[in-house]
mmCIF file of C-alpha atoms in Angstrom:
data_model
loop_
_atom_site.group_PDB
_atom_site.id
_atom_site.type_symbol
_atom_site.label_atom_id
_atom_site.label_comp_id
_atom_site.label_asym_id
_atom_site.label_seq_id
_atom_site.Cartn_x
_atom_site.Cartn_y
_atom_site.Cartn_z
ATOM 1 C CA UNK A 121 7.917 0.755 -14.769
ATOM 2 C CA UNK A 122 9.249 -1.813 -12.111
ATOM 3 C CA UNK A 123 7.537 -5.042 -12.263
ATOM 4 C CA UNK A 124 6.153 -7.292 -8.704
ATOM 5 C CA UNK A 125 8.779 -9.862 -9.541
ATOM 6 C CA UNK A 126 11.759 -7.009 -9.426
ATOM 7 C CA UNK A 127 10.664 -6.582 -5.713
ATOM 8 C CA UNK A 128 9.713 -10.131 -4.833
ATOM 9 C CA UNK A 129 10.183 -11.543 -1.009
ATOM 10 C CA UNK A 130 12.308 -14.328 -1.195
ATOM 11 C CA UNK A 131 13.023 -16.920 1.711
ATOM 12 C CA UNK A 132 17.452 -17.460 1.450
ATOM 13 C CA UNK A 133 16.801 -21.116 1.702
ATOM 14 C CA UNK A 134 14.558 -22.414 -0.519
ATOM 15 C CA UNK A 135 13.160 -19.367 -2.114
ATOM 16 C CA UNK A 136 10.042 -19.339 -1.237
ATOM 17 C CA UNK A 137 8.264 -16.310 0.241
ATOM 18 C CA UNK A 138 8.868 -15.705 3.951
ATOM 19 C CA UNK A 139 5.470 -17.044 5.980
ATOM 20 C CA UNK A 140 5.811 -18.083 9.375
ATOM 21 C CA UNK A 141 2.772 -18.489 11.710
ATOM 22 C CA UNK A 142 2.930 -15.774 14.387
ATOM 23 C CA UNK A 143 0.432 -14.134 16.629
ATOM 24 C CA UNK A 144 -1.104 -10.490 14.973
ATOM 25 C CA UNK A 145 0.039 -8.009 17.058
ATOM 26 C CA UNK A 146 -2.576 -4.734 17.344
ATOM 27 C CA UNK A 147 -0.679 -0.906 17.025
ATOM 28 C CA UNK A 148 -0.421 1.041 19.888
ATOM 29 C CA UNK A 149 -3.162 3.904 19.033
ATOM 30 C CA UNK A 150 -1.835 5.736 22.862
ATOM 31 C CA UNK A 151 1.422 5.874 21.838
ATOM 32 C CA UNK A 152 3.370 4.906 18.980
ATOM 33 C CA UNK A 153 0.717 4.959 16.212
ATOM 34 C CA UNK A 154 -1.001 7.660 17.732
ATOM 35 C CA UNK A 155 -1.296 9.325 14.346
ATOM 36 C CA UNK A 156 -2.874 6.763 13.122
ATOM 37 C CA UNK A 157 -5.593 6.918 15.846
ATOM 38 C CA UNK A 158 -8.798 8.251 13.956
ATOM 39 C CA UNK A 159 -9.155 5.344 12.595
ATOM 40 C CA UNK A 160 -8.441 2.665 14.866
ATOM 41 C CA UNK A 161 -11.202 0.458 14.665
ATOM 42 C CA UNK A 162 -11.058 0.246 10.682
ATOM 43 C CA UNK A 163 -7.020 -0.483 10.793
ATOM 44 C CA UNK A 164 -7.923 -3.268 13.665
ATOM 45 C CA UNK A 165 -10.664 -4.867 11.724
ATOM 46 C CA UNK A 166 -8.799 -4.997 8.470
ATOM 47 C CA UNK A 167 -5.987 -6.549 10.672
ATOM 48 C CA UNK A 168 -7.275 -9.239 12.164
ATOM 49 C CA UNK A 169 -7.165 -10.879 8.618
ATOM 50 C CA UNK A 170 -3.841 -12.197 7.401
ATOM 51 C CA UNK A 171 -0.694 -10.486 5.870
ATOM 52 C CA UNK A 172 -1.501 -9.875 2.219
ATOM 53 C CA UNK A 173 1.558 -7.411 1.717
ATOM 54 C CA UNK A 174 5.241 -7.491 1.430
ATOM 55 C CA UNK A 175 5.869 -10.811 3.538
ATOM 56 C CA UNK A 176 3.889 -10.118 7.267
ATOM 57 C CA UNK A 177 2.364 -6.852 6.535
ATOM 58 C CA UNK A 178 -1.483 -5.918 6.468
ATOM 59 C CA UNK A 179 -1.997 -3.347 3.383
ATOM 60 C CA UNK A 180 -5.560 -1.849 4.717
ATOM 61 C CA UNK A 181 -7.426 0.513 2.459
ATOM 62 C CA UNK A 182 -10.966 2.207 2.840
ATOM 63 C CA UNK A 183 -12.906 4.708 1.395
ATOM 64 C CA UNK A 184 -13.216 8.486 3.251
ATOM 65 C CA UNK A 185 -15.677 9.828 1.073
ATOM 66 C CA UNK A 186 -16.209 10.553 -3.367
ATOM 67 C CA UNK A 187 -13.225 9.812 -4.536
ATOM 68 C CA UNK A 188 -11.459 9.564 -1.420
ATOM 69 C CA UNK A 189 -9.708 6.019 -0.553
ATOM 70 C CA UNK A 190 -7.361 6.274 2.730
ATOM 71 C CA UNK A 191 -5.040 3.538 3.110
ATOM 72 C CA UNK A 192 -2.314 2.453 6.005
ATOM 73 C CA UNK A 193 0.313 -0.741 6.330
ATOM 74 C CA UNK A 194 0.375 -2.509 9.888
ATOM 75 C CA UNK A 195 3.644 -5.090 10.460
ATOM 76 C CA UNK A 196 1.947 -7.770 11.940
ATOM 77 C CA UNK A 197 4.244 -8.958 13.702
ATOM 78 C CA UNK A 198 4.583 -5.711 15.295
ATOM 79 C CA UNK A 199 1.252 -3.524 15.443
ATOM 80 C CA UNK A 200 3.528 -0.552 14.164
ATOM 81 C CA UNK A 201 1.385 1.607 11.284
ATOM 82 C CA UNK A 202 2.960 3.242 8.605
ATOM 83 C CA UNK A 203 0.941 5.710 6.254
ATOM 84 C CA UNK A 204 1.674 5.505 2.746
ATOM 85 C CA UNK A 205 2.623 8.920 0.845
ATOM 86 C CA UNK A 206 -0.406 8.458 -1.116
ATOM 87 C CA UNK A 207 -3.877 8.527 -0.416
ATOM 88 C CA UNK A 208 -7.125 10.623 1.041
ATOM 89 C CA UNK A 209 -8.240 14.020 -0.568
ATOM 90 C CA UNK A 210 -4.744 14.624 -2.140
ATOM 91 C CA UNK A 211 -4.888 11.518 -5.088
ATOM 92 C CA UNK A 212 -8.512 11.294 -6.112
ATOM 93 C CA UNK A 213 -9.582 8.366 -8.098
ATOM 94 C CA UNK A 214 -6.709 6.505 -6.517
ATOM 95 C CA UNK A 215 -6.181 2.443 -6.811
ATOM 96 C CA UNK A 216 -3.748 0.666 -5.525
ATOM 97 C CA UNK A 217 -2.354 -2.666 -6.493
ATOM 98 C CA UNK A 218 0.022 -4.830 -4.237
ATOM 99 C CA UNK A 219 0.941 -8.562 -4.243
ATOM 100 C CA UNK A 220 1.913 -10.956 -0.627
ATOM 101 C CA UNK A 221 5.133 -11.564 -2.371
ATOM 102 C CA UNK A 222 6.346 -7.863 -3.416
ATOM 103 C CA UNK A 223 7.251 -5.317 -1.709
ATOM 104 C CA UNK A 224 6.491 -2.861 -4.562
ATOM 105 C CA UNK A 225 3.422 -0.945 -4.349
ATOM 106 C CA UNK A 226 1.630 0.395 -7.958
ATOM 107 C CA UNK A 227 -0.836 3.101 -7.751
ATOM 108 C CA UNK A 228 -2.985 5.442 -10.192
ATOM 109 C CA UNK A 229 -4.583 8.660 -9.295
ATOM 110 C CA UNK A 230 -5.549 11.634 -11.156
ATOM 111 C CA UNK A 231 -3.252 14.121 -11.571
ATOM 112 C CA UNK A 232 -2.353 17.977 -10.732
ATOM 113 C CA UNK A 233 -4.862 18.415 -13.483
ATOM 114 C CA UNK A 234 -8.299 16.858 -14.198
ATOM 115 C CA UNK A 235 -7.101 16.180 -17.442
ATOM 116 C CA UNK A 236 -4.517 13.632 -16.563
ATOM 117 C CA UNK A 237 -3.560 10.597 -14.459
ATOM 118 C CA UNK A 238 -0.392 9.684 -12.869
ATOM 119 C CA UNK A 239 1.052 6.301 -12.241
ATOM 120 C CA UNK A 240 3.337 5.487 -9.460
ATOM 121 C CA UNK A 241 5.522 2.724 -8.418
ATOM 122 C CA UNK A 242 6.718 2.429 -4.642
ATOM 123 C CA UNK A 243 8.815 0.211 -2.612
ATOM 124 C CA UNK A 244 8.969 -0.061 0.790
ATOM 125 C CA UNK A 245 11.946 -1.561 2.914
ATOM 126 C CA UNK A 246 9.673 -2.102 6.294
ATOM 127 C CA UNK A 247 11.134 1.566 7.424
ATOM 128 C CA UNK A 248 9.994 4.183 4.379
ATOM 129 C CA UNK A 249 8.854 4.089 0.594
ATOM 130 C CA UNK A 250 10.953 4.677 -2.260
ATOM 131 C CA UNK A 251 9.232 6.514 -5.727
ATOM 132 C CA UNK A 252 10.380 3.656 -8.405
ATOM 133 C CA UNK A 253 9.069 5.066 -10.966
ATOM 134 C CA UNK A 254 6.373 7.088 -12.565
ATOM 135 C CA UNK A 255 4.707 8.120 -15.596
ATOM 136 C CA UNK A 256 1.435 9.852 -17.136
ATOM 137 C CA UNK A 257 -1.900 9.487 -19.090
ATOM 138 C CA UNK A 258 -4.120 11.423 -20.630
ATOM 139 C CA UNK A 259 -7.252 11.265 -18.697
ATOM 140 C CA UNK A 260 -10.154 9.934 -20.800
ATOM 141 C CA UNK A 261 -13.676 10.463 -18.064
ATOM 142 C CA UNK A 262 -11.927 8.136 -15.407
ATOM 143 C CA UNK A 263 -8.016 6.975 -14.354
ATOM 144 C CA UNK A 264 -9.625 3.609 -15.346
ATOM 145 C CA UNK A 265 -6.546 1.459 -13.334
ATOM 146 C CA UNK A 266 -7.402 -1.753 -14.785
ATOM 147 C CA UNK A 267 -6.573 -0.067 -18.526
ATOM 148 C CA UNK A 268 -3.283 1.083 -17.430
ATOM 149 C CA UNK A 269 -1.944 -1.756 -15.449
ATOM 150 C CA UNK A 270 1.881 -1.136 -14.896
ATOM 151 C CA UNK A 271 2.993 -4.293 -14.763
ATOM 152 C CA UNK A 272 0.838 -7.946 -13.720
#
């Protein structure tokens, strides 16, 4: 599996991760991120705290019921939402795992089966996400993340 460093956000002149001071700019629920509306006020909330993902971008995550966990990425910069191809009913017992300075996402989820759990690696280039890598693990009464940690 891909490791954070692999993926790391470098600056080109001194090599040191990309953070400039900037205004957070809120999505445009009405138009543009309309899809996204449903859940407007959790995305803003989450928001108005600093970038903790891939350079400038808000990773937001929040539970949506038993083992439900919904999650979204806002450019800050920007406002625009994207929606991660994971998350909600469709990857129970799901956690996620993403660093300032990577733009690689790690995830684990139960499987197609109760009797497994699948673990995922993502990247994301600020336009879609990439599959990186995956694998599998027999389930033993949870996907117990912290256990099967890709990569630190």
């Amino acid at each position: 599996m891909p490791s954070f460093n692999a993926f790391a956000i470098l600056n080109s002149k001194n090599s040191n991760l990309k953070t400039s001071a900037h205004p957070i700019a809120m999505p445009d629920f009405e138009g543009r991120d309309k899809s996204a509306r449903i859940f407007c006020t959790r995305i803003r909330e989450d928001l108005a705290e600093e970038a903790n993902f891939n350079g400038h971008y808000s990773f937001i995550t929040f539970g949506c019921g038993t083992s439900c966990v919904m999650s979204y990425i806002t450019e800050t910069r920007t406002g625009k939402v994207f929606e991660p191809p994971f998350g909600a009913e469709s990857t129970p017992e799901l956690a996620i795992e993403f660093k300032l300075d990577s733009n690689l996402i790690q995830v684990v989820h139960m499987g197609d089966t109760s009797e497994e759990c699948e673990v995922r690696a993502w990247s994301f280039d600020a336009k879609s996400f990439k599959l990186e890598g995956k694998d599998s693990f027999a389930r033993e009464g949870s996907c117990n993340y912290e256990q099967k940690l890709i990569s630190k």
